[in-house]
Structure formats: structure tokens, C-alpha cells
PDB file of C-alpha atoms in Angstrom:
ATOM      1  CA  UNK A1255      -3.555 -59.177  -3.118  1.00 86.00           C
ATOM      2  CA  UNK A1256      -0.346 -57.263  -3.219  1.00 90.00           C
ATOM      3  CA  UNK A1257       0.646 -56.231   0.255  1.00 93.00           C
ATOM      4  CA  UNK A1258       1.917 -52.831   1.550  1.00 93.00           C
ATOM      5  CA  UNK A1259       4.622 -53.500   2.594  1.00 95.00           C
ATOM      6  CA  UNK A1260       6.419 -57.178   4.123  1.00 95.00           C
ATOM      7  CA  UNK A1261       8.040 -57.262   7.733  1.00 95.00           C
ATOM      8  CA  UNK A1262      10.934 -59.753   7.514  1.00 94.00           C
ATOM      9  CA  UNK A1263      11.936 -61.413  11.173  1.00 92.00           C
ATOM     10  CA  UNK A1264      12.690 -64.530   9.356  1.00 91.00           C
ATOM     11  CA  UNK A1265      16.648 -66.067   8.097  1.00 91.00           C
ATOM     12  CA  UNK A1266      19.182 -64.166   6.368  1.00 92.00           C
ATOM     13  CA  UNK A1267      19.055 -67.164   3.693  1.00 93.00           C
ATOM     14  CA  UNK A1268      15.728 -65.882   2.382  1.00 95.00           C
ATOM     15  CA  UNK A1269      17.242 -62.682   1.912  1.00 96.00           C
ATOM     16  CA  UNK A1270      17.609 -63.513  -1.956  1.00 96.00           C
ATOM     17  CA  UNK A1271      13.961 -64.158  -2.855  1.00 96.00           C
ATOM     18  CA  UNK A1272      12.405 -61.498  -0.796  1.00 97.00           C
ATOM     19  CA  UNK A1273      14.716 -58.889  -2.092  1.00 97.00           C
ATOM     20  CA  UNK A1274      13.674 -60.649  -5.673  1.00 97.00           C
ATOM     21  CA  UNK A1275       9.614 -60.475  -4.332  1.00 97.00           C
ATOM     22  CA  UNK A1276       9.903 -56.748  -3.185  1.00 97.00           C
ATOM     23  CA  UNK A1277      11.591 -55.124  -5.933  1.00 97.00           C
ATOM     24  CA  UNK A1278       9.503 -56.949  -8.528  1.00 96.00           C
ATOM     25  CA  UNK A1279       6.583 -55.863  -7.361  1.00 96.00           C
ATOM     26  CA  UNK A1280       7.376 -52.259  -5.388  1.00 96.00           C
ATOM     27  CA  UNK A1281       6.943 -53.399  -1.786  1.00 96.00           C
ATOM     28  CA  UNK A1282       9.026 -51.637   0.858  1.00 96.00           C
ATOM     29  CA  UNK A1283      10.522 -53.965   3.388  1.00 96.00           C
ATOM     30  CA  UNK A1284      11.296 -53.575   6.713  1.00 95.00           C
ATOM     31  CA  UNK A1285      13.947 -56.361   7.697  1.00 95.00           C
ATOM     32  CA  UNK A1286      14.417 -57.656  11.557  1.00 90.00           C
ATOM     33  CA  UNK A1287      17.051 -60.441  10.428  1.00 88.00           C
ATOM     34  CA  UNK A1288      20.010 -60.419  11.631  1.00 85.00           C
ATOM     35  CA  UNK A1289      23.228 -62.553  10.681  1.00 84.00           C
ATOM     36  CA  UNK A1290      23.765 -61.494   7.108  1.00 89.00           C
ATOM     37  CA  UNK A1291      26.696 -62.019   5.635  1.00 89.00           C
ATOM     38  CA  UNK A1292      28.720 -59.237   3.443  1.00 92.00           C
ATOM     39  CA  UNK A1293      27.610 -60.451   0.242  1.00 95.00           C
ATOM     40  CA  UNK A1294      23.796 -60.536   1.497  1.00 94.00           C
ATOM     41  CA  UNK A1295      24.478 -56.926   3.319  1.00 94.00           C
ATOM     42  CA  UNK A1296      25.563 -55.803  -0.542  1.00 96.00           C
ATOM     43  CA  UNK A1297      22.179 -56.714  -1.774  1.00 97.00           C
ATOM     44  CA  UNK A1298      20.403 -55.243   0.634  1.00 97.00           C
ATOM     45  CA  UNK A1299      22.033 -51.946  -0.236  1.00 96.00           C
ATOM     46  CA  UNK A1300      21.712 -52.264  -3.699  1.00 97.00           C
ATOM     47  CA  UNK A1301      17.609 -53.118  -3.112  1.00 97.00           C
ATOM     48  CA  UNK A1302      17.368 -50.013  -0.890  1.00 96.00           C
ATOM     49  CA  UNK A1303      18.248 -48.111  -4.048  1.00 96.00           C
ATOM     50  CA  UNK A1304      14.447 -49.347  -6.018  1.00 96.00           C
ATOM     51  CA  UNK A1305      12.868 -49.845  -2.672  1.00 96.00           C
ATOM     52  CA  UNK A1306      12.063 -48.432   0.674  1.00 95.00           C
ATOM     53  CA  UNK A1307      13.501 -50.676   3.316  1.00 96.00           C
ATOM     54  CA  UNK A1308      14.476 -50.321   6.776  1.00 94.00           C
ATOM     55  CA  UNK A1309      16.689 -52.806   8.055  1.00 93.00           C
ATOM     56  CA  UNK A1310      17.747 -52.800  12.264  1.00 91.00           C
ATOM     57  CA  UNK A1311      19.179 -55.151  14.178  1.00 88.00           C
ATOM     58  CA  UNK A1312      16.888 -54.305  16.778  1.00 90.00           C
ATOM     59  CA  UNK A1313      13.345 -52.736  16.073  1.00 91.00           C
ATOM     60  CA  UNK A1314      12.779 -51.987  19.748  1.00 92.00           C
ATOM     61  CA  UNK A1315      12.671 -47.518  20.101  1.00 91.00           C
ATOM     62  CA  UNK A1316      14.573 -48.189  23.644  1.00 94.00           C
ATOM     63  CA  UNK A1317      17.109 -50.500  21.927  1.00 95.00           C
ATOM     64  CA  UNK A1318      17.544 -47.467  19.262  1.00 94.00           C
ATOM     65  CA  UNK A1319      18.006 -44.769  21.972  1.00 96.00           C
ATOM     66  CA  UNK A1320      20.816 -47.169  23.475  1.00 98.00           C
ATOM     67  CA  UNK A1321      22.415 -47.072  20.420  1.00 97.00           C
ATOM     68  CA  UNK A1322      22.729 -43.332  20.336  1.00 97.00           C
ATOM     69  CA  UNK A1323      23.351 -42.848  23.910  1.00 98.00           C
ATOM     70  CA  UNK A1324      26.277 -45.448  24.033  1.00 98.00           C
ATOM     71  CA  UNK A1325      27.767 -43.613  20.926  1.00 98.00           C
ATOM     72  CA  UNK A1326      27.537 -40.422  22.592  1.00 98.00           C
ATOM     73  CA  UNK A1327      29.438 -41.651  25.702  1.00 97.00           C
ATOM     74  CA  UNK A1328      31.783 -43.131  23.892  1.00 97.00           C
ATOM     75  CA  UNK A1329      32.321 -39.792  22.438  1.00 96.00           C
ATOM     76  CA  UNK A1330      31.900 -37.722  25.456  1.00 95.00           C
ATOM     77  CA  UNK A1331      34.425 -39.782  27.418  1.00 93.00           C
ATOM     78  CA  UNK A1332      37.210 -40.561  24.496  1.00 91.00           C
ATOM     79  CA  UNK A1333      40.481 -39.093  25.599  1.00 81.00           C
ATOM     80  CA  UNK A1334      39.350 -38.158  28.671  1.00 84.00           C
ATOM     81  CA  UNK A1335      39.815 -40.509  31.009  1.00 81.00           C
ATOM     82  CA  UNK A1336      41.415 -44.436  30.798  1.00 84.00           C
ATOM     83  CA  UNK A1337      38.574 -46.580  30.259  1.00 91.00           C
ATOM     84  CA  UNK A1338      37.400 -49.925  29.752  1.00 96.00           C
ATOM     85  CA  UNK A1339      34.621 -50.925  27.945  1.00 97.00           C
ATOM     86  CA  UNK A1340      32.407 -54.290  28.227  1.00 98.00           C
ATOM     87  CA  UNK A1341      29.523 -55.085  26.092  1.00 98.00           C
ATOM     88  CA  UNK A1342      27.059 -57.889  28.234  1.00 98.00           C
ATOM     89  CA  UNK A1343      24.148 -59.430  26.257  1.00 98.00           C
ATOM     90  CA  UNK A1344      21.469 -61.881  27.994  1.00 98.00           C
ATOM     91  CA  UNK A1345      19.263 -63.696  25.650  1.00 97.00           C
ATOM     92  CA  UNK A1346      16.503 -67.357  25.842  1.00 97.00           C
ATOM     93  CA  UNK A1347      18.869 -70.269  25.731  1.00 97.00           C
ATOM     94  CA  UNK A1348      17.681 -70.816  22.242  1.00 94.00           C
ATOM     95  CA  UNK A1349      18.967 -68.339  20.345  1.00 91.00           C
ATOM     96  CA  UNK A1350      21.120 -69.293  17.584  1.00 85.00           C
ATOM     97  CA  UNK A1351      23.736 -65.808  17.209  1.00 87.00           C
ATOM     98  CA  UNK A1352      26.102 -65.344  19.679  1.00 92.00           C
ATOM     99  CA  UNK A1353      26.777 -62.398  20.134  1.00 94.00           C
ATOM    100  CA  UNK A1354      23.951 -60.787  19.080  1.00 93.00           C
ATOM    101  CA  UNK A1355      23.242 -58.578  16.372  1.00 91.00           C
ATOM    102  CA  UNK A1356      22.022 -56.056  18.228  1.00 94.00           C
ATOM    103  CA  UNK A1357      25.443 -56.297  20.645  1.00 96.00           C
ATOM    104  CA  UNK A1358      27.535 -56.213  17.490  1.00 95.00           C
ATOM    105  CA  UNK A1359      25.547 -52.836  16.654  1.00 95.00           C
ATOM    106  CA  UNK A1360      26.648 -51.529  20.200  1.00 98.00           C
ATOM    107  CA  UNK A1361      29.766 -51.732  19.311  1.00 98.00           C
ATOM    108  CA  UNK A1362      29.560 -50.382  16.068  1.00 97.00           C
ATOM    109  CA  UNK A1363      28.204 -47.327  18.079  1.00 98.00           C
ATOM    110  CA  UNK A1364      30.720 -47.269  20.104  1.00 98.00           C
ATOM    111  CA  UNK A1365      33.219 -47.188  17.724  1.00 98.00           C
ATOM    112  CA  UNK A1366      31.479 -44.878  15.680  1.00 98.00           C
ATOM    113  CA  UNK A1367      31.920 -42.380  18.963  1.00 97.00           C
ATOM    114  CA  UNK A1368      35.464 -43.329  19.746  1.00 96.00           C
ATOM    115  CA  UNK A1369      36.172 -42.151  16.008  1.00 96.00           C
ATOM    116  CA  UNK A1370      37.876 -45.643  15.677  1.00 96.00           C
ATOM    117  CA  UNK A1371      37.685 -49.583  15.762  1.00 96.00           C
ATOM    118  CA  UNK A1372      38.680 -51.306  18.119  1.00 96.00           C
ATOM    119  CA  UNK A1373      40.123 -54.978  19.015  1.00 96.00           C
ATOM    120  CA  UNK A1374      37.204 -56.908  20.499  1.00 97.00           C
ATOM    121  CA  UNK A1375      37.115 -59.838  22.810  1.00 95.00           C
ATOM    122  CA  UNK A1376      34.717 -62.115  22.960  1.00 95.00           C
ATOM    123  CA  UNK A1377      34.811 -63.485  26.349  1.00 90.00           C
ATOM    124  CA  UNK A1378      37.647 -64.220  28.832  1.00 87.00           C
ATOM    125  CA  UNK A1379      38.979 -67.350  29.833  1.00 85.00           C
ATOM    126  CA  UNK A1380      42.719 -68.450  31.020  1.00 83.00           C
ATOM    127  CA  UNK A1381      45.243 -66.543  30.915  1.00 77.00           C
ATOM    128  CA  UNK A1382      44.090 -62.736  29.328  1.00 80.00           C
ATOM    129  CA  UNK A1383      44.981 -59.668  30.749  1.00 86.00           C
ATOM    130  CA  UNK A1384      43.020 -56.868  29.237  1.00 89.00           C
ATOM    131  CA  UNK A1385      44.661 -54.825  26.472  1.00 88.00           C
ATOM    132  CA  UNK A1386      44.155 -51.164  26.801  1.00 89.00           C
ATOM    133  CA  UNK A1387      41.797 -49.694  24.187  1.00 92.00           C
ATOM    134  CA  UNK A1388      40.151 -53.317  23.679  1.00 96.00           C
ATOM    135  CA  UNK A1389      36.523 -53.781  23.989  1.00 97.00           C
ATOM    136  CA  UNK A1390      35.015 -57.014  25.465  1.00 97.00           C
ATOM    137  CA  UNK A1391      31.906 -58.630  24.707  1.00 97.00           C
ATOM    138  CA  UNK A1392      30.281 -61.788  26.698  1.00 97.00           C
ATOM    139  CA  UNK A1393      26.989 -63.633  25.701  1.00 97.00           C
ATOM    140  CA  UNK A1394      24.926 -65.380  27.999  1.00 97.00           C
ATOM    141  CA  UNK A1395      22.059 -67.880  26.850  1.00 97.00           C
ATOM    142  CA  UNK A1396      19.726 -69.183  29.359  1.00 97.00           C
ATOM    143  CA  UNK A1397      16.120 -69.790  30.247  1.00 96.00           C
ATOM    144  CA  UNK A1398      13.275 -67.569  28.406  1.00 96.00           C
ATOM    145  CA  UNK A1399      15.101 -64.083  28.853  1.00 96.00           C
ATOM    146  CA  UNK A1400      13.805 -61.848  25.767  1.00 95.00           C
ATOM    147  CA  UNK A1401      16.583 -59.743  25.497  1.00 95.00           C
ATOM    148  CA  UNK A1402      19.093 -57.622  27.776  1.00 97.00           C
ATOM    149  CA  UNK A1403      21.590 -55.720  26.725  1.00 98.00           C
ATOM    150  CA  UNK A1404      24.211 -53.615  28.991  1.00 98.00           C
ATOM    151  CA  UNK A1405      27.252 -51.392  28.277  1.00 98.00           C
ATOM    152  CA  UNK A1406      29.782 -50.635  30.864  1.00 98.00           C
ATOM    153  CA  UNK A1407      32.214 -47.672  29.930  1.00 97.00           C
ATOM    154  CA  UNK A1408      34.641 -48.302  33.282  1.00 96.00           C
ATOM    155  CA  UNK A1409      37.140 -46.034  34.607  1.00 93.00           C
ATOM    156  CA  UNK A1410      39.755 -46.101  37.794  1.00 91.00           C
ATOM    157  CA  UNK A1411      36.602 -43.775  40.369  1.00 93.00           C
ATOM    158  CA  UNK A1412      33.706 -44.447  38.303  1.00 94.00           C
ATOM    159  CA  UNK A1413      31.636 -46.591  35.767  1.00 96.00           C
ATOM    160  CA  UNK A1414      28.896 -45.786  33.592  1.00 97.00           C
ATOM    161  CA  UNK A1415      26.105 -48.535  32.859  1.00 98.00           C
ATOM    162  CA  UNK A1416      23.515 -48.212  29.977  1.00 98.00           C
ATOM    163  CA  UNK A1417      21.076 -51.053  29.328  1.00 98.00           C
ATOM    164  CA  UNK A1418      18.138 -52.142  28.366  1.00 98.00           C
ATOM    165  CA  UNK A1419      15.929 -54.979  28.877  1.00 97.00           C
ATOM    166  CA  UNK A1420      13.096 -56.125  26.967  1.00 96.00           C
ATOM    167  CA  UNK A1421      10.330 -57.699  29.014  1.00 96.00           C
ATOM    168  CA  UNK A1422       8.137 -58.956  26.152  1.00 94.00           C
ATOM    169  CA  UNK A1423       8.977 -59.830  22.846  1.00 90.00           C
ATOM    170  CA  UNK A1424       5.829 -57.949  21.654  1.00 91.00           C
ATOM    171  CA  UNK A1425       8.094 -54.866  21.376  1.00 90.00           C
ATOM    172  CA  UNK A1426       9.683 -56.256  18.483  1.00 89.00           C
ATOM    173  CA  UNK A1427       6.636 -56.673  16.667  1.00 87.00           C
ATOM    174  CA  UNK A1428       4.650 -53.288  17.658  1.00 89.00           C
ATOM    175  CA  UNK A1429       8.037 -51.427  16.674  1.00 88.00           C
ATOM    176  CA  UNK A1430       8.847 -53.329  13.225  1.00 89.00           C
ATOM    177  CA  UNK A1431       4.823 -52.263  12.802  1.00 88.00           C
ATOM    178  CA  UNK A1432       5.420 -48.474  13.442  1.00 86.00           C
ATOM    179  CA  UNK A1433       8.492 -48.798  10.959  1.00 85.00           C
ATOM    180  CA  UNK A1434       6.250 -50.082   8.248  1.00 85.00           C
ATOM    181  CA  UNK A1435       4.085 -47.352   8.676  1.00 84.00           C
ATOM    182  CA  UNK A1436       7.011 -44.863   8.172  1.00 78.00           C
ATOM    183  CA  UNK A1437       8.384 -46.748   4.805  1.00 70.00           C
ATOM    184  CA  UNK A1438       5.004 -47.070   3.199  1.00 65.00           C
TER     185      UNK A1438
END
């Protein structure tokens, strides 16, 4: 039996067939993968033109409404004060990405509020004083954490801290669930 639509959490090398699966036979597909490269990015694009398909690098709602909220601080504050910005994801000490897609999309957010890109640095070690403008973003891999993500926006009185943390990785599943009901 043909299914209504496929949930992808699996490995951006797959992406080839299960574009090739979905378009052939007019399933939507909701894609949790993260780690694509360009050329796999392209397809996806070109698929979403035959097919429904939602594609996030995090399916969790709260991860989503970090995404807009760090955008719109990033926007808010721009030009307003100096600041200094510092991405900090947590994840199980067996994840393979580092950073994380979903801490590369904070960025993008960011950026996407600050009306520009920015140099990033991934890390600190030795000598590295902190360029002005720069954003920095640290991974940390340890134990069976699910997922944490936190976005500092620092100035000289004040910082701002968004984050989220996910306590189960349930959420994943119940949220790639509602977005299959939405592209079916």
C-alpha cells in the first residue's frame, strides 16, 4: 500500500532515492535530516516543485518559535547597541554533526535579522580576541542530553538569553507527525 505521506529522520545520503520514491509515486515528504550538502539541498528544491515537502532542521514548535524570536532580536537590537553574539548547542555524546543543524539555522536567523552575514567562529582556543560583528558558536557533546540550544545577544549593561531545551526526544516525532498532517 502506497503511504500518505513518508517522514524522513534518516541520512542525507538517501536523499536521492526517496526524492526518486516520492515524486514517482505523489507522496509528500516531510524531511528531519540534516547535513545535506548544496548539491542534495538543489534537489530538494527542485522535488518541492512536484511534491509537498517540508524540510526543518528542527521539527520541535519551541525550536521554531526560537528561530523567529532570535531573528527578531537580532533585528530589534541591530545598530543599537555594541553587541556580541554566541550561539551554545548541548547535544548526547553521540551525535555525529557538530554544530548542529538546528544551531546553523540560528544563525541563519540571526543573520536574516541583522540584514547581513556574518564571520562565524566555531569555538575559541589560544590566542583569539573577538572580532566585532563576529558571531561564535561552541558545541558540546556529552552524556544522553536530547537537545539544548541557547543564544546570547551580549552587550556592555545587559545580555539577552533565548533557549530551549528538549527533554524528550518524543517531540521530534509528535511534531514531524503534526507536519505530515499539514502537507497531506
Amino acid at each position: 500500500k502506497k503511504p500518505d505521506v513518508i517522514i524522513d529522520f534518516s541520512h542525507p545520503t538517501v536523499i536521492d532515492e526517496l526524492l526518486e520514491y516520492c515524486r514517482e509515486n505523489n507522496i509528500p515528504l516531510v524531511i528531519g535530516t540534516t547535513g545535506f550538502l548544496e548539491d542534495g539541498l538543489k534537489k530538494i528544491d527542485e522535488a518541492s516543485l512536484e511534491i509537498p515537502i517540508i524540510k526543518a532542521t528542527n521539527m520541535s514548535i519551541g525550536m521554531n518559535i526560537l528561530f523567529s524570536l532570535v531573528e527578531q532580536t537580532a533585528r530589534i537590537l541591530n545598530g543599537r547597541c555594541p553587541l556580541d553574539i554566541e550561539v551554545i548547542e548541548s547535544h548526547h555524546n553521540r551525535k555525529k554533526d557538530a554544530p548542529s543543524g538546528s544551531a546553523k539555522t540560528i544563525v541563519a536567523s540571526i543573520e536574516r535579522g541583522l540584514g547581513e552575514e556574518r564571520k562565524h567562529v566555531f569555538g575559541r582556543s589560544g590566542q583569539c580576541p573577538r572580532e566585532s560583528g563576529e558571531i561564535g558558536v561552541h558545541a558540546i557533546r556529552g552524556g544522553n542530553i536530547v537537545g539544548t540550544h541557547e543564544v546570547n545577544f551580549i552587550g556592555e549593561m545587559e545580555t539577552i538569553k533565548i533557549t530551549h531545551e528538549a527533554h524528550d526526544s518524543s517531540i521530534f516525532a509528535r511534531s514531524a507527525l503534526l507536519a505530515a498532517k499539514f502537507s497531506n
